[in-house]
PDB file of C-alpha atoms in Angstrom:
ATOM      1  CA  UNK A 842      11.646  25.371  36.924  1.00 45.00           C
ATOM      2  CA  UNK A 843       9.533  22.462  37.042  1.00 47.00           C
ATOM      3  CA  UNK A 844       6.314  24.684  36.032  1.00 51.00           C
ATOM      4  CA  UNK A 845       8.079  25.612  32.913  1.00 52.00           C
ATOM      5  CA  UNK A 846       8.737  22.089  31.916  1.00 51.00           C
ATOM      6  CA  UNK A 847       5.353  20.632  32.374  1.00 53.00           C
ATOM      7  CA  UNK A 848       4.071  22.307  29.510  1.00 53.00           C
ATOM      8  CA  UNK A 849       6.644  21.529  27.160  1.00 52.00           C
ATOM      9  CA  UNK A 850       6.348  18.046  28.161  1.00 50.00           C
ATOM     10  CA  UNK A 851       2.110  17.873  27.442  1.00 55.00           C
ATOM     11  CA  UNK A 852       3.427  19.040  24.211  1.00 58.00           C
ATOM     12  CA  UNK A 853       5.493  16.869  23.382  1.00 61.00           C
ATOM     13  CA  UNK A 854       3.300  13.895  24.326  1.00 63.00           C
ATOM     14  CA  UNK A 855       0.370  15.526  22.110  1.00 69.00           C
ATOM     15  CA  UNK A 856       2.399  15.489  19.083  1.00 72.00           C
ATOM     16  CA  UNK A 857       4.055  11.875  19.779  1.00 69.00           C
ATOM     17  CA  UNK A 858       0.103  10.763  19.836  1.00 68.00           C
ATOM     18  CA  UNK A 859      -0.611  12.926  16.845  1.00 66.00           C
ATOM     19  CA  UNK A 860       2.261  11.873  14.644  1.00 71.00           C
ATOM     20  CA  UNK A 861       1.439   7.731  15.946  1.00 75.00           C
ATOM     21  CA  UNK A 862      -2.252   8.316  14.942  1.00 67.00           C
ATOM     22  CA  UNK A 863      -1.340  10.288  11.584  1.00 74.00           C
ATOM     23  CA  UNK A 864       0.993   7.070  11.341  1.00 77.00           C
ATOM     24  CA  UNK A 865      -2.089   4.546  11.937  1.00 75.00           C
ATOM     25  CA  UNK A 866      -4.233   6.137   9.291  1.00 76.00           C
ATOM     26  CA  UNK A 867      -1.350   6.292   6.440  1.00 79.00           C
ATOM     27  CA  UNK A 868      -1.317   2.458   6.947  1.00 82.00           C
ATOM     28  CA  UNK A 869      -4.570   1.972   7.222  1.00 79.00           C
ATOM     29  CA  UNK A 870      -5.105   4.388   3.959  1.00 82.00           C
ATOM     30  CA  UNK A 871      -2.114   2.293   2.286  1.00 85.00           C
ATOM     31  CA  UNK A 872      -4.080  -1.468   3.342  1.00 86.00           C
ATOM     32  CA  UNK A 873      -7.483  -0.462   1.789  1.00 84.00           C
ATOM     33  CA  UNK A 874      -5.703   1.087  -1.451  1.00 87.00           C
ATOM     34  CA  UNK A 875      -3.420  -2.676  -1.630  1.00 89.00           C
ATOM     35  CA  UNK A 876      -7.022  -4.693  -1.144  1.00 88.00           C
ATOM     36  CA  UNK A 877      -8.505  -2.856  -3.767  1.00 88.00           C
ATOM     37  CA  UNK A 878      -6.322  -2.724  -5.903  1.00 91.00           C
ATOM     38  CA  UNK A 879      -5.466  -6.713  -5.154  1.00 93.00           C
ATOM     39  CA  UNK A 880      -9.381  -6.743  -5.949  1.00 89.00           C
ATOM     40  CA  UNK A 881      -9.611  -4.859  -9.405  1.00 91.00           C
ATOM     41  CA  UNK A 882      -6.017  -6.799 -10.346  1.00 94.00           C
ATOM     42  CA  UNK A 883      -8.347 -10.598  -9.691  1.00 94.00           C
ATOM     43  CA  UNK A 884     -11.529  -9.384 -11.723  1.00 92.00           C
ATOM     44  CA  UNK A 885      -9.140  -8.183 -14.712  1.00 93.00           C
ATOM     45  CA  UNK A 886      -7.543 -11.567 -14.937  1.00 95.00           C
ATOM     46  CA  UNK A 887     -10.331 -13.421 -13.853  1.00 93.00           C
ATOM     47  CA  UNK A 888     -11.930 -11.931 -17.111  1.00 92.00           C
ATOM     48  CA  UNK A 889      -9.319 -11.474 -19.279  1.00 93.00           C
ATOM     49  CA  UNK A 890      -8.967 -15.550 -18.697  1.00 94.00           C
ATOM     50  CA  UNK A 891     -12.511 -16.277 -19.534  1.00 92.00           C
ATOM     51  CA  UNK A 892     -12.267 -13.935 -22.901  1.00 92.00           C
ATOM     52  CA  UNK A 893      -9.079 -16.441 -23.740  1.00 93.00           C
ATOM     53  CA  UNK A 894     -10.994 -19.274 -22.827  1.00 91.00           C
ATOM     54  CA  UNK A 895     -13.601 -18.512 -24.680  1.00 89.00           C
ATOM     55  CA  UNK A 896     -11.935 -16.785 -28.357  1.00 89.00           C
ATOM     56  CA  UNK A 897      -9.421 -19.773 -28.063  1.00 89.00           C
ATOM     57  CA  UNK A 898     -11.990 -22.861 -27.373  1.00 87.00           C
ATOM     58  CA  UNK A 899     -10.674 -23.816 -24.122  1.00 90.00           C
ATOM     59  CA  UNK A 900     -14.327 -23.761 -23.039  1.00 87.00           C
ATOM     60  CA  UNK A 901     -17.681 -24.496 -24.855  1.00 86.00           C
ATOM     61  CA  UNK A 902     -18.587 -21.036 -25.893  1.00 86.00           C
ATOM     62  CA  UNK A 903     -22.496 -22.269 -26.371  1.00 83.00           C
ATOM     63  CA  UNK A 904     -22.544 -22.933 -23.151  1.00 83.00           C
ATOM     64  CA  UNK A 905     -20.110 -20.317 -20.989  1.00 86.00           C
ATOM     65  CA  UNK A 906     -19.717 -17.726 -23.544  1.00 87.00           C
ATOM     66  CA  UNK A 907     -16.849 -14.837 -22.737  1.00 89.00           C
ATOM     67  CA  UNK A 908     -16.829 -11.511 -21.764  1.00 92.00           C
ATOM     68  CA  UNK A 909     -17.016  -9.432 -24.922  1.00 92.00           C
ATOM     69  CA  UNK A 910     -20.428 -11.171 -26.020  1.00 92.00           C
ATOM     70  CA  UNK A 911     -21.584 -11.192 -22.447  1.00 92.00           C
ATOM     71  CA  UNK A 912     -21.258  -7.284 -22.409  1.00 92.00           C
ATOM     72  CA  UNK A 913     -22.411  -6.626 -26.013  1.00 92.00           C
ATOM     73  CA  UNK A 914     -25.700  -9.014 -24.893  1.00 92.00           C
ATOM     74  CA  UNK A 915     -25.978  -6.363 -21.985  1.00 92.00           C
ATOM     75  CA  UNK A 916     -25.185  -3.676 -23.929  1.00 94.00           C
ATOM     76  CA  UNK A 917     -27.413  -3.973 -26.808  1.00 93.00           C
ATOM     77  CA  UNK A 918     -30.476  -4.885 -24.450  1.00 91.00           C
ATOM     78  CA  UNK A 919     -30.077  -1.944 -22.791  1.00 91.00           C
ATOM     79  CA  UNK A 920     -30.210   0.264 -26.211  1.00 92.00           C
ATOM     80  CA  UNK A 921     -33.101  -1.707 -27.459  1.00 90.00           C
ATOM     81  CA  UNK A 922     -34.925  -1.419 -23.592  1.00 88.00           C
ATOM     82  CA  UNK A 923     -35.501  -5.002 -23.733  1.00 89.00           C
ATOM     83  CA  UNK A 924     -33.516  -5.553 -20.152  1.00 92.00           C
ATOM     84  CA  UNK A 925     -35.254  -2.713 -17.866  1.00 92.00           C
ATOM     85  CA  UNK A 926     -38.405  -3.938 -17.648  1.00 92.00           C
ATOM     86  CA  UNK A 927     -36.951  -7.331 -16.120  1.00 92.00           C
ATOM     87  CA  UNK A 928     -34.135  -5.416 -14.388  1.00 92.00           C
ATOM     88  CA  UNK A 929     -36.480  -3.396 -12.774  1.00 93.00           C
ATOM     89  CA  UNK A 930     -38.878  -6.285 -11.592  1.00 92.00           C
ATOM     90  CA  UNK A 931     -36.346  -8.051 -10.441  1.00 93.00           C
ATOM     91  CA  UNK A 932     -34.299  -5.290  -8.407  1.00 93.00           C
ATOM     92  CA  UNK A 933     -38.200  -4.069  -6.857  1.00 92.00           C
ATOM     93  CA  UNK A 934     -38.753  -7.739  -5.298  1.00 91.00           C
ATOM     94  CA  UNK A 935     -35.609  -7.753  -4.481  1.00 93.00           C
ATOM     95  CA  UNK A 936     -35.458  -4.458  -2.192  1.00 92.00           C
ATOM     96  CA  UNK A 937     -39.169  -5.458  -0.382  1.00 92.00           C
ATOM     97  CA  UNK A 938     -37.892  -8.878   0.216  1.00 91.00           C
ATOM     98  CA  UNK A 939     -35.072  -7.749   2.032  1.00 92.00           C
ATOM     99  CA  UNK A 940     -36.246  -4.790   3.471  1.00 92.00           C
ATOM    100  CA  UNK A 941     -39.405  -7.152   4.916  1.00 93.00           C
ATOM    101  CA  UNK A 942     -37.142  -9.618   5.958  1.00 91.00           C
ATOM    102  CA  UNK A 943     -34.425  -7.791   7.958  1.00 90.00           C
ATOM    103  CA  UNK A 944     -37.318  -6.119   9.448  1.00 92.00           C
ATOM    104  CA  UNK A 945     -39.859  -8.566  10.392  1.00 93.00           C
ATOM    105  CA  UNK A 946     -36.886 -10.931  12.088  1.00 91.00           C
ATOM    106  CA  UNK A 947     -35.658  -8.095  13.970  1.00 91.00           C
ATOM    107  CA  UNK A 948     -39.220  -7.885  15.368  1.00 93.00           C
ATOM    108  CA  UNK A 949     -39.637 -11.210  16.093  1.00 92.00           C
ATOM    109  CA  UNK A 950     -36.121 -11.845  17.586  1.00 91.00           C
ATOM    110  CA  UNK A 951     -37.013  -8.377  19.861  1.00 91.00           C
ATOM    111  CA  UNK A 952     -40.531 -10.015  21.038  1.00 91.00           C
ATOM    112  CA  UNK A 953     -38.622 -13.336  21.920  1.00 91.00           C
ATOM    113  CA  UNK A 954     -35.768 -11.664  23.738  1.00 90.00           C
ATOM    114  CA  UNK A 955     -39.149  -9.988  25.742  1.00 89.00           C
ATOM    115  CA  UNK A 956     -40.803 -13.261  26.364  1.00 86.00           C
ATOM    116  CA  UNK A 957     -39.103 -16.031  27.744  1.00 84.00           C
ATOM    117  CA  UNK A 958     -41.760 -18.456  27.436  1.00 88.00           C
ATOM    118  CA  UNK A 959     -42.295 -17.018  23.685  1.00 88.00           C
ATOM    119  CA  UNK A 960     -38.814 -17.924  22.889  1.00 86.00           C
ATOM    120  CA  UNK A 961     -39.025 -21.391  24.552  1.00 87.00           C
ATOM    121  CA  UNK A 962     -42.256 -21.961  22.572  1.00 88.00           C
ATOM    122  CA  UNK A 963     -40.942 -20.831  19.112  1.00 86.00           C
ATOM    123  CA  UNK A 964     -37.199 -22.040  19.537  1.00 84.00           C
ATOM    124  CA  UNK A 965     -37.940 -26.028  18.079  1.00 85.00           C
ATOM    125  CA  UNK A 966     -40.411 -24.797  15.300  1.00 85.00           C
ATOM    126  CA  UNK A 967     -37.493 -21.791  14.237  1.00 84.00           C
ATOM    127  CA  UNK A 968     -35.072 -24.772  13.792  1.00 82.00           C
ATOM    128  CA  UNK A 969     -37.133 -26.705  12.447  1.00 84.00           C
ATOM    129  CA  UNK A 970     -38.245 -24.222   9.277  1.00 82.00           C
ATOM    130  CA  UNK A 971     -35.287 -22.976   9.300  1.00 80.00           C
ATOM    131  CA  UNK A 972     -34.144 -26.378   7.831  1.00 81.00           C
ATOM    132  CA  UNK A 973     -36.725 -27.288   5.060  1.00 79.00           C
ATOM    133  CA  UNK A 974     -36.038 -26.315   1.653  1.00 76.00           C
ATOM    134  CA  UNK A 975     -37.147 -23.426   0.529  1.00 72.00           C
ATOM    135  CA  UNK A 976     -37.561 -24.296  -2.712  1.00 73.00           C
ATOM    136  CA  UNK A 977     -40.028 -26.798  -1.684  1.00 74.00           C
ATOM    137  CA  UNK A 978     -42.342 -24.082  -0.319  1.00 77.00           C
ATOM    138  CA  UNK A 979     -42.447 -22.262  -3.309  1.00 75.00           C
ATOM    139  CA  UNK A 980     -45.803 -24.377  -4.883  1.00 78.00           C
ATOM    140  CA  UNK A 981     -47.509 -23.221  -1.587  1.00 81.00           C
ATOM    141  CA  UNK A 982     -46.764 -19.652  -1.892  1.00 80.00           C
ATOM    142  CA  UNK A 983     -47.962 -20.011  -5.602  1.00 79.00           C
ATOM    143  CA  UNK A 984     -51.394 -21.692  -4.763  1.00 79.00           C
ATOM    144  CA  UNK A 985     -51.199 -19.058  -1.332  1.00 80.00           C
ATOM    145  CA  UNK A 986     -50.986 -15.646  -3.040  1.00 82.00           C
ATOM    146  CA  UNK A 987     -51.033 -16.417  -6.686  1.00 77.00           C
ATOM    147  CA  UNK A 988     -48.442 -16.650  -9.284  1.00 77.00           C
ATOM    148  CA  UNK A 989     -47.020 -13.269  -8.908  1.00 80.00           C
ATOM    149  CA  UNK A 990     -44.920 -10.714  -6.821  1.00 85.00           C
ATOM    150  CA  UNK A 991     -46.925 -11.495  -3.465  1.00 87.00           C
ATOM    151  CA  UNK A 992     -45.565 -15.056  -4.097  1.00 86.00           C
ATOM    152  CA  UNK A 993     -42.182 -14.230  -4.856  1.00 88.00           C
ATOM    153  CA  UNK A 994     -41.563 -12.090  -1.972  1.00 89.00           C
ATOM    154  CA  UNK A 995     -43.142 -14.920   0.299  1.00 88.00           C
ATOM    155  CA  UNK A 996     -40.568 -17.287  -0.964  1.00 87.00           C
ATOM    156  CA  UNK A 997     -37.860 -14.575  -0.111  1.00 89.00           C
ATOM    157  CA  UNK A 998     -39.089 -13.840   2.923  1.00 90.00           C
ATOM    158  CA  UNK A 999     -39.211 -17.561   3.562  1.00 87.00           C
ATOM    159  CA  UNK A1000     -35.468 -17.372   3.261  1.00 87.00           C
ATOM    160  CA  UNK A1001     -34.410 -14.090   5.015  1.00 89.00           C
ATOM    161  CA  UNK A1002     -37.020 -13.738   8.200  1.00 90.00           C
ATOM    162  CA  UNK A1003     -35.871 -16.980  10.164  1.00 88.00           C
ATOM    163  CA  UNK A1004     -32.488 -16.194   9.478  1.00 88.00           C
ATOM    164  CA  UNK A1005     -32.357 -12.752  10.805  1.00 89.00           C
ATOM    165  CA  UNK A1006     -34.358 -14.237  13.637  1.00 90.00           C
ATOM    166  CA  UNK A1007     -31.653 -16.510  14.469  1.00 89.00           C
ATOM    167  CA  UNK A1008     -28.792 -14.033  14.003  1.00 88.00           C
ATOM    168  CA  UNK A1009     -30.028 -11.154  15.790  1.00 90.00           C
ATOM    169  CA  UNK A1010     -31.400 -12.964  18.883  1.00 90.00           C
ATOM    170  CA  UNK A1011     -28.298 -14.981  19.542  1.00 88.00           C
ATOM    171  CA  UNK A1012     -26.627 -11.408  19.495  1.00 88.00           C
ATOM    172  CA  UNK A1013     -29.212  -9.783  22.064  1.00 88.00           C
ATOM    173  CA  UNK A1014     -28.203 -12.975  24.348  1.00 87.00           C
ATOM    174  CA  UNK A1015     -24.945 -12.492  24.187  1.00 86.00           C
ATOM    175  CA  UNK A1016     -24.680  -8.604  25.089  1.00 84.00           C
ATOM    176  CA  UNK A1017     -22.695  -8.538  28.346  1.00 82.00           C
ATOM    177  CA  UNK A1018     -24.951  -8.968  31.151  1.00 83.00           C
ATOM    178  CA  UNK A1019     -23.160  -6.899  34.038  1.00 84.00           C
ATOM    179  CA  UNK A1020     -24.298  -3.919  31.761  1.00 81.00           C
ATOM    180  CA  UNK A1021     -28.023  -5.488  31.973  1.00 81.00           C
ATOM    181  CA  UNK A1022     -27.379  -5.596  35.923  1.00 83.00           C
ATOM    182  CA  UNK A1023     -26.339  -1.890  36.278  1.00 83.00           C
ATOM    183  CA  UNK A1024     -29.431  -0.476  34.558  1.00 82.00           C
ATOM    184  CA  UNK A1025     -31.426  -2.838  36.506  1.00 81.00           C
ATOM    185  CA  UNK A1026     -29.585  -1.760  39.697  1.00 82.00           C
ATOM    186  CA  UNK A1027     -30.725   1.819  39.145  1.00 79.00           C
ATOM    187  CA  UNK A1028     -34.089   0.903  38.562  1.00 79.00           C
ATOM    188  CA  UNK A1029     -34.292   0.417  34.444  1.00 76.00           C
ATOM    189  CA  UNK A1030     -37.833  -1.051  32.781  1.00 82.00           C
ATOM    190  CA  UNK A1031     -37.408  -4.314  30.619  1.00 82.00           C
ATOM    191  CA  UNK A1032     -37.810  -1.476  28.062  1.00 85.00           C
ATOM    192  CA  UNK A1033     -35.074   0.617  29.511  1.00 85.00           C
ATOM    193  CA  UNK A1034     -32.226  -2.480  29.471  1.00 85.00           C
ATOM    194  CA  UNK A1035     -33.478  -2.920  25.609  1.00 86.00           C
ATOM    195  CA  UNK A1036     -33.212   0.484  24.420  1.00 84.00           C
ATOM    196  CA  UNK A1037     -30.136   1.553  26.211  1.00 84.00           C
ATOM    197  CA  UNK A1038     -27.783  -1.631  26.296  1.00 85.00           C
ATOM    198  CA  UNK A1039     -29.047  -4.490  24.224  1.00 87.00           C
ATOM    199  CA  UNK A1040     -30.041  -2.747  21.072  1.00 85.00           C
ATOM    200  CA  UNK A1041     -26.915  -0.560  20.588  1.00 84.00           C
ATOM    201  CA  UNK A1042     -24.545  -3.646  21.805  1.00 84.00           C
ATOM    202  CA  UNK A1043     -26.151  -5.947  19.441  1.00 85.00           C
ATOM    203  CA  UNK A1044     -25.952  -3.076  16.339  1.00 84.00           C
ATOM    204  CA  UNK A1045     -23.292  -4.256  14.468  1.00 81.00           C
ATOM    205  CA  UNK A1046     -24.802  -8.138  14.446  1.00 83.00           C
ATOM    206  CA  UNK A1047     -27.522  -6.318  13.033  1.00 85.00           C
ATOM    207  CA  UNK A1048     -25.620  -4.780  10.266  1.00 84.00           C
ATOM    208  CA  UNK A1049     -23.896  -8.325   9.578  1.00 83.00           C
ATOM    209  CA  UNK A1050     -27.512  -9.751   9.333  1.00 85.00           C
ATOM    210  CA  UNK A1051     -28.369  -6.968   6.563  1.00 85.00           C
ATOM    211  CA  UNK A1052     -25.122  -8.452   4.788  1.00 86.00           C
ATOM    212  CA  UNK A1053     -26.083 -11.710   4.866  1.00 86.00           C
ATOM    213  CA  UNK A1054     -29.785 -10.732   3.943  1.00 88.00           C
ATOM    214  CA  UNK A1055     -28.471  -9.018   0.287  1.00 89.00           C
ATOM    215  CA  UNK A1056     -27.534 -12.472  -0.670  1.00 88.00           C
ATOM    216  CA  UNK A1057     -30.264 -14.137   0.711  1.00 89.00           C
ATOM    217  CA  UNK A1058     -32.858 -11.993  -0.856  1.00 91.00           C
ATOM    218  CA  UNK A1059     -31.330 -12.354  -4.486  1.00 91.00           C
ATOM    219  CA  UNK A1060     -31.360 -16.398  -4.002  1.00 89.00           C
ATOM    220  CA  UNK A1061     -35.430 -16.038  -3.031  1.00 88.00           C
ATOM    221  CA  UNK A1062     -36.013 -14.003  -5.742  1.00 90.00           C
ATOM    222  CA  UNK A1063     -33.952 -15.839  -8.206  1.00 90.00           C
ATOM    223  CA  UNK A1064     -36.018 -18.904  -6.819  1.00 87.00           C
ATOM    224  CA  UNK A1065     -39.529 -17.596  -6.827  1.00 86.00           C
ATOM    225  CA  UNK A1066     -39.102 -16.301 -10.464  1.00 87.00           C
ATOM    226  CA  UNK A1067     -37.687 -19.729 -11.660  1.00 86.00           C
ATOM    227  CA  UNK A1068     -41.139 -21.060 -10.239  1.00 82.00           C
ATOM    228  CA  UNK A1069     -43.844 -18.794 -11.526  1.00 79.00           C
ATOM    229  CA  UNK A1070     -42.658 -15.193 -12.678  1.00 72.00           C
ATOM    230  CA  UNK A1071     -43.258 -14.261 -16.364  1.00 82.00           C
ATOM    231  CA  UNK A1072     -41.190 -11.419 -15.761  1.00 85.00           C
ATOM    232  CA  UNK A1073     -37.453 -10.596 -14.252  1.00 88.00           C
ATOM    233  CA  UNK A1074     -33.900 -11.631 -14.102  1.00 91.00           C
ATOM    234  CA  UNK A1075     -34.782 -15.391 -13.322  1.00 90.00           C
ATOM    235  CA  UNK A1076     -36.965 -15.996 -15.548  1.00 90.00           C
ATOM    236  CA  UNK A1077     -34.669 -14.667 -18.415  1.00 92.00           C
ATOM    237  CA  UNK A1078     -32.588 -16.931 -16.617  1.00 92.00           C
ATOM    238  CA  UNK A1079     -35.535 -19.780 -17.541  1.00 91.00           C
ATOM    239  CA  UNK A1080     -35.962 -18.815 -21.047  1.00 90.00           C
ATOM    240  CA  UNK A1081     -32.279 -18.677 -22.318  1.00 90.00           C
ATOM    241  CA  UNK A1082     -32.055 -22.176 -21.079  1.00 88.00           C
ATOM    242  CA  UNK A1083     -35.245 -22.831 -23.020  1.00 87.00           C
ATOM    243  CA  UNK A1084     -34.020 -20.943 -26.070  1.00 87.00           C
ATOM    244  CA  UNK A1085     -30.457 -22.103 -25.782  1.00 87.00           C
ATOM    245  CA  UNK A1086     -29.644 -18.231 -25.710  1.00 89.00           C
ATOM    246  CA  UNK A1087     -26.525 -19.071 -22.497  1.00 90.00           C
ATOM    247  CA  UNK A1088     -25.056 -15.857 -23.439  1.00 91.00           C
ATOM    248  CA  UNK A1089     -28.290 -14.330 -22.370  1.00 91.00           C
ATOM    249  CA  UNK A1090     -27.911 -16.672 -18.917  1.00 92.00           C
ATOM    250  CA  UNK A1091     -25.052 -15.243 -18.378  1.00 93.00           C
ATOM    251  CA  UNK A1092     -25.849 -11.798 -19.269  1.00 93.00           C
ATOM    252  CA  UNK A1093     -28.267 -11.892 -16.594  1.00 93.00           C
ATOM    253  CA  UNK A1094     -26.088 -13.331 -13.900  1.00 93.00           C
ATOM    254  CA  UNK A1095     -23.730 -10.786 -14.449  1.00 93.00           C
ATOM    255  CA  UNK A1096     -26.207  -7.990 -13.726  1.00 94.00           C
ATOM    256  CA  UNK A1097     -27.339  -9.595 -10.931  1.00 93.00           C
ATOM    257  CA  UNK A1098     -23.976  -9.804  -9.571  1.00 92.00           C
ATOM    258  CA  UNK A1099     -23.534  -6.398 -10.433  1.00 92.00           C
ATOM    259  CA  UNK A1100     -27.052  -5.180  -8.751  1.00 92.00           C
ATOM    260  CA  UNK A1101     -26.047  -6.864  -5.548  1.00 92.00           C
ATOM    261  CA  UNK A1102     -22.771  -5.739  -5.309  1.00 91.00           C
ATOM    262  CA  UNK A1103     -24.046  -2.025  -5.376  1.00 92.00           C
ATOM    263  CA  UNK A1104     -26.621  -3.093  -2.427  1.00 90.00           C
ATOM    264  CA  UNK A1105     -23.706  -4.663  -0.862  1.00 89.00           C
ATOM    265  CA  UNK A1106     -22.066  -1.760  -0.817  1.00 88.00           C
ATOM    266  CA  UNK A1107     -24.865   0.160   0.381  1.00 88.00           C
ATOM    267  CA  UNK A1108     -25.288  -1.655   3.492  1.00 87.00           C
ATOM    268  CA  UNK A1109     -21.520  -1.248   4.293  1.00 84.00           C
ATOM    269  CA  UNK A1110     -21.648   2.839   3.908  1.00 85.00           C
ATOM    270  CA  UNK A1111     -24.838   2.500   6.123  1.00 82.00           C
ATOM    271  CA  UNK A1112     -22.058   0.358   8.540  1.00 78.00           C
ATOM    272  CA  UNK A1113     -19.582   2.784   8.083  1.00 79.00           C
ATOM    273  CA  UNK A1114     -21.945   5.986   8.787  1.00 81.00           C
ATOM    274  CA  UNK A1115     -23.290   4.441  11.877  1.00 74.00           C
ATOM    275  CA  UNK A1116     -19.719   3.744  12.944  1.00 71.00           C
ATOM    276  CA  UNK A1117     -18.268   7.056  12.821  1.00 72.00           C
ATOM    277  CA  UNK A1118     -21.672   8.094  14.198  1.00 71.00           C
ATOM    278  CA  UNK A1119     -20.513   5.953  17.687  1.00 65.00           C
ATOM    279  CA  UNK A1120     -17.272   7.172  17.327  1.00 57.00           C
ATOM    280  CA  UNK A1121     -18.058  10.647  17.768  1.00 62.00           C
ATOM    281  CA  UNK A1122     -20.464  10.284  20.192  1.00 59.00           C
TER     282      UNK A1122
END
């Protein structure tokens, strides 16, 4: 008698766990749809404020513009091809920069996790860059590599490399280290411990660091073309200043708000992919 209740019971418990998780991900489905939705609802008034604003006087038009001209600005550079060449500039520094960065001070926060007396060496002159202005190094890169791209990805990387230094080394420090001692205790390399505990555990500070680094990237390559480009987003940015063309500054800051949005959003899919990835594993 008992046999013939065991089963039933297993399968009872597997659809009480199946109807729970089914549960979980409605709410979950229903959160994300009330965020975005709470998201588009903010923009739309957020804009449809600014057009008031702007058609009734409540701001200085010559100097904030509104929406509609904004757009038609975009709009009718794009027909005319006037914006791509800068768009495209822009977005190109943009991408090495960040690339470059995330990946250089993920290199140099792996060789000072390797060397103690690396890390102990580097530590006061990491702080200590880390806290100059930027903005103040960008005549050096000028004179260094020429008024140019080489000089606006410098400043960038100026910006992003310490950064992710600082991020992703703090994270490889702070990975559990009774999972260090078991690979050790069955006889792991240095190499071993990295490959199989500190560089999956630390992951998802990585992933925060490429966050971080979208923004970062835009602000060095906003700041390097201020300085010397004759080309790009920023220095359209310059010359409607110069011109007294601020519906052109704004045009601009709108794209680039749009352009790192979509890289925003790229680097959370990538987050997302390499999440279900460890899930299923």
């Amino acid at each position: 008698m008992s046999d013939t209740s065991q089963p039933k019971v297993r399968t009872s418990s597997t659809s009480l766990v199946h109807a729970t998780f089914q549960k979980y991900k409605r709410k979950e489905r229903s959160f994300r749809s009330s965020v975005i939705a709470t998201q588009v609802i903010l923009l739309v008034v957020f804009i449809s404020l600014w057009e008031i604003a702007g058609r009734l006087k409540w701001i200085d038009v010559l100097l904030f513009s509104y929406p509609s001209k904004v757009g038609y600005q975009i709009w009718k550079d794009m027909l005319d091809g006037s914006i791509w060449p800068h768009l495209s500039v822009t977005v190109g520094e943009t991408i090495v920069g960040f690339l470059l960065g995330t990946l250089l001070g993920t290199l140099l926060a792996i060789m000072i996790w390797w060397s103690r007396f690396l890390a102990r060496v580097l530590d006061p002159y990491m702080v200590v860059f880390n806290s100059m202005p930027k903005v103040a190094l960008g005549p050096l890169f000028i004179v260094g590599f020429g008024p140019g791209f080489s000089a606006i990805v410098a400043t960038t990387l100026s910006i992003t490399v310490i950064i992710t230094t600082l991020v992703v080394y703090q994270a490889f420090r702070e990975v559990d280290p009774n999972y260090v001692k078991v690979v050790q205790v069955f006889g792991g390399t240095r190499s071993t411990i990295f490959r199989k505990v500190i560089l999956p555990a630390s992951m998802p500070a990585i992933i925060s660091t490429l966050k971080v680094n979208v923004g970062l990237a835009w602000v060095g390559v906003i700041v390097g073309e201020f300085l010397v480009a004759k080309s790009g987003l920023g220095y359209l940015i310059i010359y409607g200043f110069q011109v007294f063309n601020f519906t052109l500054v704004m045009a601009s800051i709108v794209l680039i708000a749009i352009v790192a949005t979509l890289m925003y959003q790229g680097v959370s899919y990538l987050e997302r992919l390499l999440t279900r990835r460890k899930a299923n594993e």
